[in-house]
Coordinates of N, CA and C in Angstrom, one line a residue:
Chain A
A1 N 14.8 -13.2 -2.9 CA 14.4 -11.8 -2.6 C 13.6 -12.0 -3.7
Q2 N 11.7 -10.9 -2.3 CA 10.2 -10.8 -3.1 C 10.5 -9.7 -3.5
S3 N 10.0 -9.2 -5.3 CA 10.2 -8.1 -5.9 C 8.5 -8.4 -6.9
V4 N 8.4 -6.7 -7.0 CA 7.4 -6.3 -7.9 C 8.0 -5.5 -9.1
T5 N 7.0 -5.1 -10.1 CA 7.5 -4.6 -11.1 C 6.2 -3.8 -11.6
Q6 N 5.6 -2.7 -11.4 CA 4.9 -2.7 -12.3 C 5.2 -1.4 -13.2
L7 N 4.8 -2.4 -15.0 CA 5.7 -1.9 -15.8 C 5.2 -0.3 -16.4
D8 N 4.5 0.1 -16.2 CA 4.3 1.6 -16.4 C 4.4 2.5 -15.4
S9 N 4.3 3.3 -15.3 CA 4.1 4.3 -14.5 C 2.8 4.9 -14.1
Q10 N 2.9 5.4 -16.0 CA 2.0 6.4 -15.9 C 1.1 5.3 -17.2
V11 N -0.9 5.9 -17.3 CA -1.1 4.8 -18.5 C -2.3 5.8 -18.5
P12 N -2.5 7.1 -20.1 CA -3.3 7.8 -20.1 C -4.6 6.7 -21.1
V13 N -5.4 7.4 -21.1 CA -6.6 6.3 -22.0 C -7.3 6.9 -21.7
F14 N -8.0 7.7 -23.0 CA -9.4 7.8 -23.6 C -10.9 6.6 -22.6
E15 N -11.9 7.7 -22.5 CA -13.0 7.1 -21.6 C -13.9 5.6 -22.1
E16 N -14.3 4.8 -21.8 CA -14.1 3.9 -22.6 C -13.9 3.1 -23.4
A17 N -12.1 3.3 -23.4 CA -11.6 2.4 -23.6 C -10.9 1.2 -22.6
P18 N -10.5 0.4 -22.9 CA -10.0 -1.2 -22.3 C -8.3 -0.5 -22.3
V19 N -8.3 -1.0 -20.7 CA -7.1 -0.6 -20.2 C -6.5 -1.7 -19.7
E20 N -4.8 -1.8 -19.6 CA -4.3 -3.0 -18.5 C -2.9 -2.2 -17.8
L21 N -2.9 -1.9 -17.1 CA -2.2 -2.5 -16.1 C -0.7 -3.7 -15.7
R22 N 0.3 -3.4 -16.1 CA 0.8 -5.0 -16.0 C 1.4 -4.7 -14.2
C23 N 2.0 -5.7 -14.5 CA 2.0 -6.1 -13.0 C 3.2 -7.5 -13.0
N24 N 4.3 -8.0 -12.6 CA 5.0 -8.7 -13.4 C 5.7 -9.2 -11.3
Y25 N 6.4 -10.1 -10.9 CA 6.5 -10.3 -9.3 C 7.9 -11.4 -10.2
S26 N 8.1 -11.2 -8.7 CA 9.4 -12.5 -8.6 C 9.7 -13.1 -7.3
S27 N 9.5 -13.8 -6.9 CA 9.8 -15.2 -6.4 C 9.7 -16.2 -5.7
S28 N 11.0 -16.7 -5.4 CA 11.1 -18.7 -5.2 C 9.6 -18.9 -4.7
V29 N 9.0 -18.6 -4.1 CA 7.6 -19.6 -3.4 C 6.8 -19.0 -3.9
S30 N 5.5 -20.0 -2.6 CA 4.3 -19.6 -3.6 C 4.0 -17.7 -3.2
V31 N 3.0 -17.2 -3.8 CA 2.6 -15.9 -3.8 C 1.1 -15.8 -3.6
Y32 N 0.5 -14.9 -2.9 CA -0.4 -14.3 -2.3 C -0.6 -12.8 -3.8
L33 N -1.3 -12.6 -4.0 CA -1.9 -11.0 -5.2 C -2.9 -10.5 -5.0
F34 N -2.3 -8.8 -4.6 CA -3.5 -8.5 -4.3 C -3.2 -6.8 -5.8
W35 N -4.2 -6.0 -6.4 CA -4.2 -5.3 -6.2 C -4.7 -4.0 -5.6
Y36 N -4.0 -2.9 -5.1 CA -5.1 -2.0 -4.0 C -5.0 0.0 -4.7
V37 N -5.9 0.7 -5.1 CA -6.0 1.4 -5.7 C -6.5 3.1 -4.3
Q38 N -5.5 3.9 -5.0 CA -5.7 5.3 -4.3 C -6.5 5.7 -4.8
Y39 N -7.4 6.1 -4.8 CA -7.6 8.0 -5.0 C -7.4 9.0 -5.0
P40 N -6.8 10.1 -5.5 CA -6.1 11.3 -5.2 C -6.8 11.8 -3.7
N41 N -5.8 12.4 -2.9 CA -4.9 12.4 -1.7 C -6.1 11.1 -0.5
Q42 N -6.2 10.6 -1.0 CA -6.7 9.5 0.6 C -5.7 7.9 -0.1
G43 N -6.3 6.9 1.2 CA -5.4 5.9 1.3 C -5.8 5.1 0.5
L44 N -4.5 3.7 0.8 CA -5.2 2.4 -1.0 C -5.9 2.1 -0.5
Q45 N -7.0 1.4 -1.1 CA -8.8 0.4 -0.4 C -7.9 -0.8 -1.4
L46 N -8.1 -1.7 -1.2 CA -8.1 -3.4 -1.5 C -8.8 -2.9 -2.7
L47 N -8.4 -3.3 -4.2 CA -9.6 -3.9 -5.7 C -9.6 -5.0 -5.3
L48 N -8.7 -5.8 -5.5 CA -9.3 -7.1 -6.2 C -7.6 -8.2 -5.0
K49 N -8.1 -9.2 -4.9 CA -7.4 -10.3 -4.6 C -7.0 -11.6 -4.7
Y50 N -6.2 -12.1 -5.2 CA -6.3 -13.9 -5.5 C -5.3 -14.5 -4.3
L51 N -5.4 -15.3 -3.7 CA -4.8 -15.9 -2.9 C -5.0 -17.6 -3.3
S52 N -6.0 -18.2 -3.8 CA -5.9 -19.3 -4.0 C -7.4 -19.3 -5.6
G53 N -7.6 -20.9 -6.0 CA -8.5 -21.1 -6.7 C -8.8 -20.6 -8.1
S54 N -9.4 -19.9 -8.8 CA -9.7 -19.5 -10.5 C -8.6 -18.0 -9.9
T55 N -8.1 -18.2 -11.5 CA -6.8 -17.2 -11.2 C -7.1 -16.1 -12.0
L56 N -8.7 -15.9 -11.9 CA -9.8 -15.1 -12.6 C -9.6 -14.5 -11.4
V57 N -9.8 -13.0 -11.2 CA -10.2 -12.8 -9.7 C -11.1 -11.3 -10.4
E58 N -11.8 -10.9 -9.8 CA -13.0 -9.7 -10.3 C -13.3 -8.9 -9.4
S59 N -13.0 -7.5 -9.6 CA -13.9 -6.5 -8.4 C -15.2 -6.2 -8.5
I60 N -15.9 -5.4 -7.8 CA -17.1 -5.0 -7.6 C -17.1 -3.8 -9.2
N61 N -16.2 -3.1 -9.2 CA -16.3 -1.8 -10.0 C -16.1 -2.3 -11.7
G62 N -15.9 -4.0 -12.3 CA -15.6 -3.6 -13.0 C -13.7 -4.2 -13.6
F63 N -13.2 -4.2 -12.8 CA -12.0 -4.8 -12.9 C -11.7 -6.4 -12.8
E64 N -11.0 -6.4 -13.4 CA -10.7 -7.7 -13.1 C -8.8 -8.3 -13.3
A65 N -8.2 -9.3 -13.3 CA -7.1 -9.3 -12.5 C -6.5 -10.9 -13.1
E66 N -5.4 -11.5 -13.8 CA -5.7 -12.7 -13.8 C -3.8 -13.7 -13.5
F67 N -4.1 -14.1 -12.6 CA -2.4 -14.3 -12.2 C -2.6 -15.4 -13.1
N68 N -1.6 -15.6 -14.1 CA -0.1 -16.6 -14.7 C 1.0 -16.9 -14.1
K69 N 0.8 -17.6 -13.7 CA 2.2 -18.3 -12.6 C 3.0 -18.7 -13.5
S70 N 3.2 -19.7 -15.1 CA 4.4 -19.0 -15.9 C 5.4 -17.7 -15.6
Q71 N 4.0 -17.0 -16.0 CA 4.8 -16.0 -16.9 C 4.7 -15.0 -15.3
T72 N 4.6 -15.9 -14.1 CA 4.9 -14.5 -13.0 C 3.8 -12.7 -12.9
S73 N 3.1 -13.2 -13.5 CA 1.9 -12.5 -13.8 C 0.9 -11.9 -13.7
F74 N 0.3 -10.5 -12.6 CA -0.7 -10.7 -12.6 C -1.8 -8.8 -12.9
H75 N -1.9 -8.9 -13.5 CA -2.5 -7.9 -14.6 C -3.3 -7.5 -14.9
L76 N -3.9 -6.4 -14.4 CA -5.0 -5.7 -14.2 C -6.0 -5.2 -15.8
R77 N -7.0 -5.5 -15.0 CA -8.3 -5.4 -17.0 C -9.1 -5.1 -16.5
K78 N -9.7 -3.4 -17.7 CA -10.6 -3.5 -17.5 C -11.6 -2.8 -18.8
P79 N -12.7 -3.5 -19.8 CA -13.3 -3.7 -20.9 C -13.1 -1.8 -21.4
S80 N -14.2 -1.2 -20.2 CA -14.0 -0.4 -20.7 C -14.0 1.1 -19.0
V81 N -13.1 2.0 -19.6 CA -12.9 2.9 -18.4 C -13.9 3.4 -18.7
H82 N -13.9 5.0 -17.0 CA -14.6 5.7 -16.6 C -13.8 7.0 -16.0
I83 N -14.6 8.1 -16.1 CA -13.8 9.0 -15.3 C -13.0 8.6 -14.4
S84 N -14.6 8.8 -13.6 CA -13.9 7.6 -11.8 C -12.7 7.1 -11.7
D85 N -12.1 5.5 -12.9 CA -11.3 5.7 -12.6 C -9.9 5.9 -12.6
T86 N -9.9 7.5 -12.7 CA -8.8 8.2 -12.2 C -8.2 7.9 -11.3
A87 N -7.1 7.3 -11.4 CA -6.9 7.0 -9.7 C -4.5 6.3 -9.5
E88 N -4.3 5.9 -8.7 CA -2.9 5.4 -9.0 C -3.1 4.1 -8.3
Y89 N -3.0 2.7 -8.7 CA -3.0 1.6 -8.9 C -1.3 0.8 -8.6
F90 N -1.8 0.0 -7.1 CA -0.5 -0.4 -7.4 C -0.9 -1.5 -6.3
C91 N 0.3 -3.1 -7.1 CA 0.2 -4.6 -6.9 C 1.2 -4.3 -5.8
A92 N 0.6 -5.7 -5.6 CA 1.3 -6.5 -4.1 C 1.2 -8.0 -3.9
V93 N 2.8 -8.3 -3.2 CA 2.7 -9.7 -3.5 C 3.4 -10.2 -2.2
S94 N 2.6 -11.0 -1.2 CA 2.8 -11.7 -0.3 C 3.3 -13.2 -0.1
G95 N 4.8 -13.1 0.0 CA 5.3 -14.7 0.3 C 5.8 -15.0 1.7
L96 N 6.0 -15.9 2.0 CA 6.8 -16.9 2.7 C 8.1 -17.2 3.3
I97 N 9.1 -16.0 3.1 CA 9.9 -15.3 3.2 C 11.3 -16.0 4.5
Q98 N 11.5 -16.9 4.6 CA 12.5 -17.1 5.6 C 11.4 -17.5 7.2
G99 N 9.9 -17.6 7.1 CA 9.0 -18.4 8.4 C 7.9 -17.2 8.5
A100 N 8.4 -15.5 7.8 CA 7.5 -14.8 8.1 C 6.7 -14.8 6.9
Q101 N 5.4 -14.8 6.5 CA 4.9 -13.6 5.3 C 5.4 -12.2 4.5
K102 N 5.6 -12.5 3.9 CA 6.3 -10.8 3.7 C 5.6 -9.9 2.8
L103 N 4.8 -8.8 2.5 CA 4.0 -8.1 1.8 C 5.1 -6.7 0.9
V104 N 5.4 -7.2 -0.3 CA 6.0 -6.1 -1.1 C 4.9 -5.5 -1.9
F105 N 5.2 -4.1 -2.2 CA 4.0 -3.2 -3.4 C 5.2 -3.2 -4.6
G106 N 4.2 -2.5 -6.0 CA 5.2 -2.5 -6.2 C 5.3 -0.9 -6.1
Q107 N 5.7 0.2 -7.5 CA 5.5 1.3 -7.5 C 4.8 2.4 -8.4
G108 N 3.3 1.3 -8.5 CA 2.4 2.1 -8.4 C 2.3 3.2 -10.0
T109 N 0.7 2.3 -10.5 CA 0.7 3.2 -12.5 C 0.3 4.1 -11.6
R110 N 0.7 5.6 -12.2 CA -1.1 6.2 -12.5 C -2.0 5.7 -13.5
L111 N -2.9 5.9 -13.8 CA -4.5 5.6 -15.1 C -4.6 6.8 -14.7
T112 N -4.8 8.0 -15.8 CA -5.7 9.0 -15.8 C -6.3 8.8 -17.1
I113 N -7.9 8.6 -16.9 CA -8.6 8.9 -18.3 C -9.1 10.8 -18.4
N114 N -9.3 10.4 -19.8 CA -9.5 11.6 -20.7 C -10.1 11.1 -21.2
P115 N -11.7 12.6 -21.2 CA -13.0 12.1 -21.9 C -13.0 12.2 -23.4
Chain B
N1 N -17.8 1.5 12.5 CA -16.0 2.0 12.3 C -15.9 2.9 12.1
A2 N -14.5 3.5 12.2 CA -14.3 4.7 11.1 C -13.1 4.3 11.0
G3 N -12.4 2.9 11.3 CA -11.5 2.0 10.6 C -10.4 2.5 11.3
V4 N -9.3 3.1 10.4 CA -7.8 3.6 10.4 C -7.9 5.3 10.2
T5 N -7.9 5.8 11.7 CA -8.0 7.6 11.3 C -5.8 7.8 12.1
Q6 N -5.9 8.7 11.1 CA -4.5 9.2 11.0 C -4.0 10.6 11.5
T7 N -3.8 11.3 12.4 CA -3.4 12.8 12.4 C -2.2 13.0 12.7
P8 N -1.9 14.2 12.3 CA -2.7 15.3 11.1 C -2.5 14.4 9.9
K9 N -3.5 15.1 9.5 CA -3.7 15.2 7.9 C -2.2 16.4 7.1
F10 N -1.6 17.2 7.6 CA -0.4 18.0 7.0 C 0.3 18.5 8.1
Q11 N 1.3 18.0 8.1 CA 2.5 19.2 9.5 C 3.8 20.0 8.1
V12 N 4.0 20.9 9.1 CA 5.3 21.3 8.4 C 6.4 21.5 9.0
L13 N 7.7 21.0 9.1 CA 8.9 20.2 10.4 C 9.7 21.9 9.8
K14 N 10.4 21.5 10.9 CA 11.8 22.4 10.5 C 13.2 21.5 10.9
T15 N 14.0 20.9 9.9 CA 15.2 20.5 10.4 C 15.3 20.1 11.4
G16 N 16.0 19.2 12.4 CA 16.0 18.9 13.7 C 15.1 18.8 14.5
Q17 N 13.3 19.2 14.4 CA 12.5 18.9 15.0 C 11.8 17.8 15.3
S18 N 11.7 17.5 16.4 CA 10.4 16.1 17.0 C 8.5 16.2 16.0
M19 N 8.5 15.0 16.3 CA 6.9 14.6 16.4 C 6.6 13.8 16.3
T20 N 5.3 13.3 16.7 CA 4.6 11.7 16.1 C 3.0 11.9 16.0
L21 N 3.1 11.3 14.7 CA 2.4 11.5 13.6 C 1.6 10.3 15.1
Q22 N 0.1 10.4 14.5 CA -0.8 9.2 15.3 C -1.6 8.3 14.7
C23 N -1.9 7.4 14.9 CA -2.7 6.0 13.9 C -3.6 5.5 15.3
A24 N -4.5 5.4 14.9 CA -5.2 4.0 15.6 C -7.1 3.5 14.7
Q25 N -6.8 2.6 15.0 CA -8.0 1.4 14.3 C -8.5 1.1 15.2
D26 N -10.0 1.3 14.5 CA -11.3 0.3 15.9 C -11.3 -0.9 15.5
M27 N -10.9 -2.0 14.8 CA -11.2 -3.1 14.3 C -10.9 -4.5 15.0
N28 N -10.3 -4.4 16.5 CA -9.5 -5.0 16.4 C -7.9 -5.6 16.0
H29 N -7.6 -4.9 14.9 CA -6.7 -6.4 14.1 C -5.6 -5.8 15.2
E30 N -4.8 -7.1 14.7 CA -3.3 -7.4 16.1 C -2.2 -6.9 14.6
Y31 N -2.2 -6.9 13.7 CA -0.8 -6.0 13.1 C -1.3 -4.6 12.9
M32 N -0.8 -3.9 12.4 CA -0.5 -3.0 12.3 C 1.3 -2.2 11.5
S33 N 0.8 -0.9 10.8 CA 1.9 -1.0 9.6 C 2.0 1.1 9.5
W34 N 3.3 0.8 9.4 CA 3.8 2.5 8.9 C 4.5 2.4 7.9
Y35 N 4.0 2.6 6.6 CA 4.7 3.2 5.7 C 4.9 4.8 4.8
R36 N 5.9 5.0 4.4 CA 5.8 6.2 3.9 C 5.7 5.2 2.2
Q37 N 5.9 6.7 1.5 CA 5.1 6.8 0.5 C 5.8 8.3 -0.6
D38 N 6.8 7.3 -1.9 CA 7.4 9.0 -2.0 C 7.2 8.4 -3.9
P39 N 7.1 9.2 -4.6 CA 6.8 10.0 -6.0 C 7.9 8.5 -6.2
G40 N 8.0 7.5 -7.5 CA 8.0 6.5 -8.1 C 8.4 4.8 -7.5
M41 N 8.4 5.2 -6.2 CA 8.9 4.2 -5.0 C 8.4 3.4 -4.7
G42 N 6.7 3.6 -5.3 CA 5.8 3.2 -4.1 C 5.4 2.9 -2.5
L43 N 5.2 2.5 -2.2 CA 5.3 2.0 -0.5 C 6.3 1.6 0.2
R44 N 7.0 2.0 1.0 CA 8.0 1.1 1.7 C 7.5 1.2 3.5
L45 N 7.8 0.2 3.6 CA 8.2 -0.4 5.2 C 8.2 0.3 5.8
I46 N 8.2 0.7 6.9 CA 9.2 1.9 8.1 C 9.0 0.8 9.4
H47 N 7.9 0.5 9.5 CA 8.3 -0.3 11.1 C 6.7 -0.8 11.0
Y48 N 6.4 -1.9 12.3 CA 5.1 -3.3 12.2 C 4.7 -3.3 13.7
S49 N 3.9 -3.6 14.0 CA 3.3 -4.4 15.5 C 2.7 -5.6 15.2
V50 N 3.4 -6.5 15.5 CA 2.3 -8.0 15.0 C 1.4 -7.9 16.7
G51 N 1.5 -7.5 17.4 CA 0.6 -7.0 18.7 C 1.5 -6.3 19.6
A52 N 0.4 -6.1 20.6 CA 0.7 -4.8 21.8 C 1.9 -5.0 22.7
G53 N 3.1 -4.1 22.6 CA 4.4 -4.7 23.1 C 5.4 -5.6 22.1
I54 N 4.3 -5.6 20.8 CA 5.8 -5.8 19.9 C 5.5 -5.6 18.4
T55 N 7.1 -4.9 18.3 CA 7.6 -4.0 17.0 C 8.3 -4.2 16.5
D56 N 8.8 -4.4 15.2 CA 9.4 -5.1 14.3 C 10.1 -3.9 12.9
Q57 N 11.5 -3.9 13.2 CA 11.9 -2.6 11.1 C 11.3 -3.5 10.8
G58 N 11.1 -1.9 9.9 CA 10.9 -2.3 8.5 C 12.3 -2.4 7.4
E59 N 11.7 -2.0 6.0 CA 12.3 -1.8 5.4 C 13.5 -0.1 5.4
V60 N 12.7 1.1 5.9 CA 13.6 1.8 6.0 C 13.8 2.3 7.6
P61 N 13.9 2.2 8.6 CA 13.3 2.8 9.3 C 14.2 3.6 10.4
N62 N 15.0 3.5 10.0 CA 16.4 5.0 10.5 C 15.4 6.3 10.5
G63 N 15.4 6.9 11.9 CA 14.5 8.0 11.8 C 13.2 8.1 12.6
Y64 N 13.5 7.0 12.9 CA 12.3 6.6 13.5 C 12.2 5.5 14.4
N65 N 11.4 6.0 15.3 CA 10.7 5.7 16.9 C 9.4 5.1 16.4
V66 N 9.3 3.7 17.0 CA 7.5 3.7 17.3 C 7.5 2.7 18.8
S67 N 6.2 2.0 19.1 CA 5.2 1.7 20.3 C 4.6 1.2 19.9
R68 N 4.2 0.2 20.9 CA 2.6 -0.2 20.9 C 1.9 -0.8 21.9
S69 N 1.1 0.6 23.2 CA 1.5 0.7 24.1 C -0.4 -0.5 24.3
T70 N -1.1 -1.0 23.4 CA -2.2 -0.3 23.4 C -2.4 -1.0 22.2
T71 N -3.6 -2.5 21.7 CA -4.7 -3.1 20.1 C -4.4 -1.8 19.1
E72 N -4.9 -0.9 19.7 CA -6.0 0.4 18.9 C -4.0 1.2 18.5
D73 N -3.9 1.9 19.4 CA -2.8 3.1 18.4 C -1.6 2.7 18.4
F74 N -0.6 3.4 17.7 CA 0.3 2.3 16.4 C 0.9 4.0 16.5
P75 N 1.4 4.6 17.3 CA 2.2 6.3 16.4 C 3.8 5.7 16.1
L76 N 4.1 6.5 15.4 CA 5.4 6.9 15.0 C 5.7 8.2 15.6
R77 N 7.0 7.9 15.7 CA 8.3 9.1 15.5 C 8.9 9.2 15.6
L78 N 9.3 10.7 14.5 CA 10.3 11.3 13.4 C 11.0 12.0 15.1
L79 N 13.0 11.6 14.8 CA 13.0 11.6 16.6 C 13.9 13.5 16.5
S80 N 14.8 14.0 15.4 CA 15.1 14.3 14.8 C 14.6 15.0 13.2
A81 N 14.1 15.6 12.4 CA 13.6 15.5 11.4 C 14.7 15.7 10.4
A82 N 14.7 15.4 8.9 CA 15.6 15.4 7.9 C 14.2 16.1 6.5
P83 N 15.5 16.4 5.8 CA 14.0 17.1 4.7 C 13.7 15.4 3.5
S84 N 14.9 14.7 4.3 CA 14.2 12.9 3.9 C 13.7 12.4 3.8
Q85 N 13.4 12.8 4.4 CA 12.1 12.4 5.9 C 10.7 13.1 5.2
T86 N 10.9 14.0 4.5 CA 9.9 14.5 3.4 C 9.0 13.8 2.9
S87 N 7.4 13.2 3.3 CA 7.0 12.1 1.9 C 5.5 11.9 3.5
V88 N 4.3 11.3 2.2 CA 3.5 11.0 2.5 C 4.1 9.5 3.4
Y89 N 2.8 10.0 4.4 CA 2.6 8.4 5.6 C 1.9 8.3 6.2
F90 N 1.4 6.7 6.0 CA 0.9 5.9 6.0 C 0.1 5.4 6.9
C91 N -0.2 4.7 8.0 CA -0.9 3.7 8.7 C -1.9 3.0 7.8
A92 N -1.3 1.4 8.4 CA -2.4 0.4 7.9 C -2.9 -0.5 9.3
S93 N -3.8 -1.4 9.3 CA -3.9 -3.0 9.9 C -3.9 -3.9 8.8
S94 N -4.5 -4.3 9.6 CA -4.6 -6.2 8.6 C -5.0 -7.3 10.4
Q95 N -5.9 -8.1 10.3 CA -6.3 -9.1 10.5 C -5.2 -10.5 10.7
T96 N -4.3 -10.3 9.1 CA -3.5 -11.3 9.4 C -1.8 -10.5 8.4
W97 N -1.3 -10.4 9.1 CA 0.0 -10.8 8.8 C 0.3 -10.8 7.0
G98 N 0.5 -9.8 6.2 CA 0.7 -10.1 4.8 C -0.6 -10.3 4.1
F99 N -1.5 -10.4 4.4 CA -2.3 -10.0 3.2 C -3.1 -8.6 3.4
E100 N -4.7 -8.7 3.4 CA -5.2 -7.6 3.0 C -4.9 -6.5 4.6
Q101 N -4.8 -5.6 4.0 CA -4.6 -4.5 4.9 C -5.5 -2.9 5.0
Y102 N -5.9 -3.1 6.2 CA -6.4 -1.4 5.3 C -5.9 -0.8 6.0
F103 N -6.0 0.4 4.7 CA -4.9 1.6 5.5 C -6.0 3.3 5.8
G104 N -5.3 4.5 6.9 CA -5.7 5.7 6.8 C -4.9 6.3 5.9
P105 N -5.7 7.9 5.9 CA -5.4 7.9 4.9 C -4.7 9.0 4.6
G106 N -3.4 8.9 5.6 CA -2.2 9.2 5.5 C -2.2 10.9 6.2
T107 N -0.6 10.8 6.2 CA -0.1 12.2 6.3 C 0.4 13.2 5.4
R108 N 0.8 13.7 5.7 CA 1.6 14.8 4.4 C 2.2 16.0 5.3
L109 N 4.0 15.1 5.0 CA 4.3 16.2 5.9 C 6.4 16.5 5.6
T110 N 6.2 18.3 5.7 CA 7.2 18.5 4.6 C 8.0 19.1 5.7
V111 N 9.6 18.7 5.1 CA 10.5 19.0 6.1 C 11.4 19.9 6.1
T112 N 10.8 21.3 6.3 CA 12.5 22.1 5.5 C 13.8 22.3 5.9

């Protein structure tokens, strides 16, 4: 079976502070990894993805995530957050299970930025 | 491109009523999915389609029906609404199954 665990349901931080949102997965196959962001009252949109190659991937708004195969993790980081980063963040893993690509989402982490 | 559109944005139903949530995409994606989002549970897959005329069940299909007569449209039908179906529903489409998905803005459904 394939599963995703986001270790924190809520993360409050102050503006301009660094943040890390943790994501661990379990899978018996090679995986592709994604982070999606959901701003208030909107749908999800892709923030960044790891398919292959460099284990460190970056988004255009300063977030980065590192694929760690040995620890089966894909934590999301930003060195200095802004009020506009307030949103819910979902980690997702995609793997080939019984001949079909299966995508599973984590439970979400609500990031709240305080001024 | 409008991307993925969903209607209505909000809906209140009484127990036992039926309704259809509409979803359309203009990106010519073969794959479309319906998810429900509940607090603390992330997104759970209800039904999906790998092309016109082909649908399959996801993780939580009971109480929902889908059909896919065109590439663009993928409506979700609630046959007899129950309070347990109170949720936010998202439609998504993708070019390749299991990879990057494009989500609609969601429909917030309340069943009383």
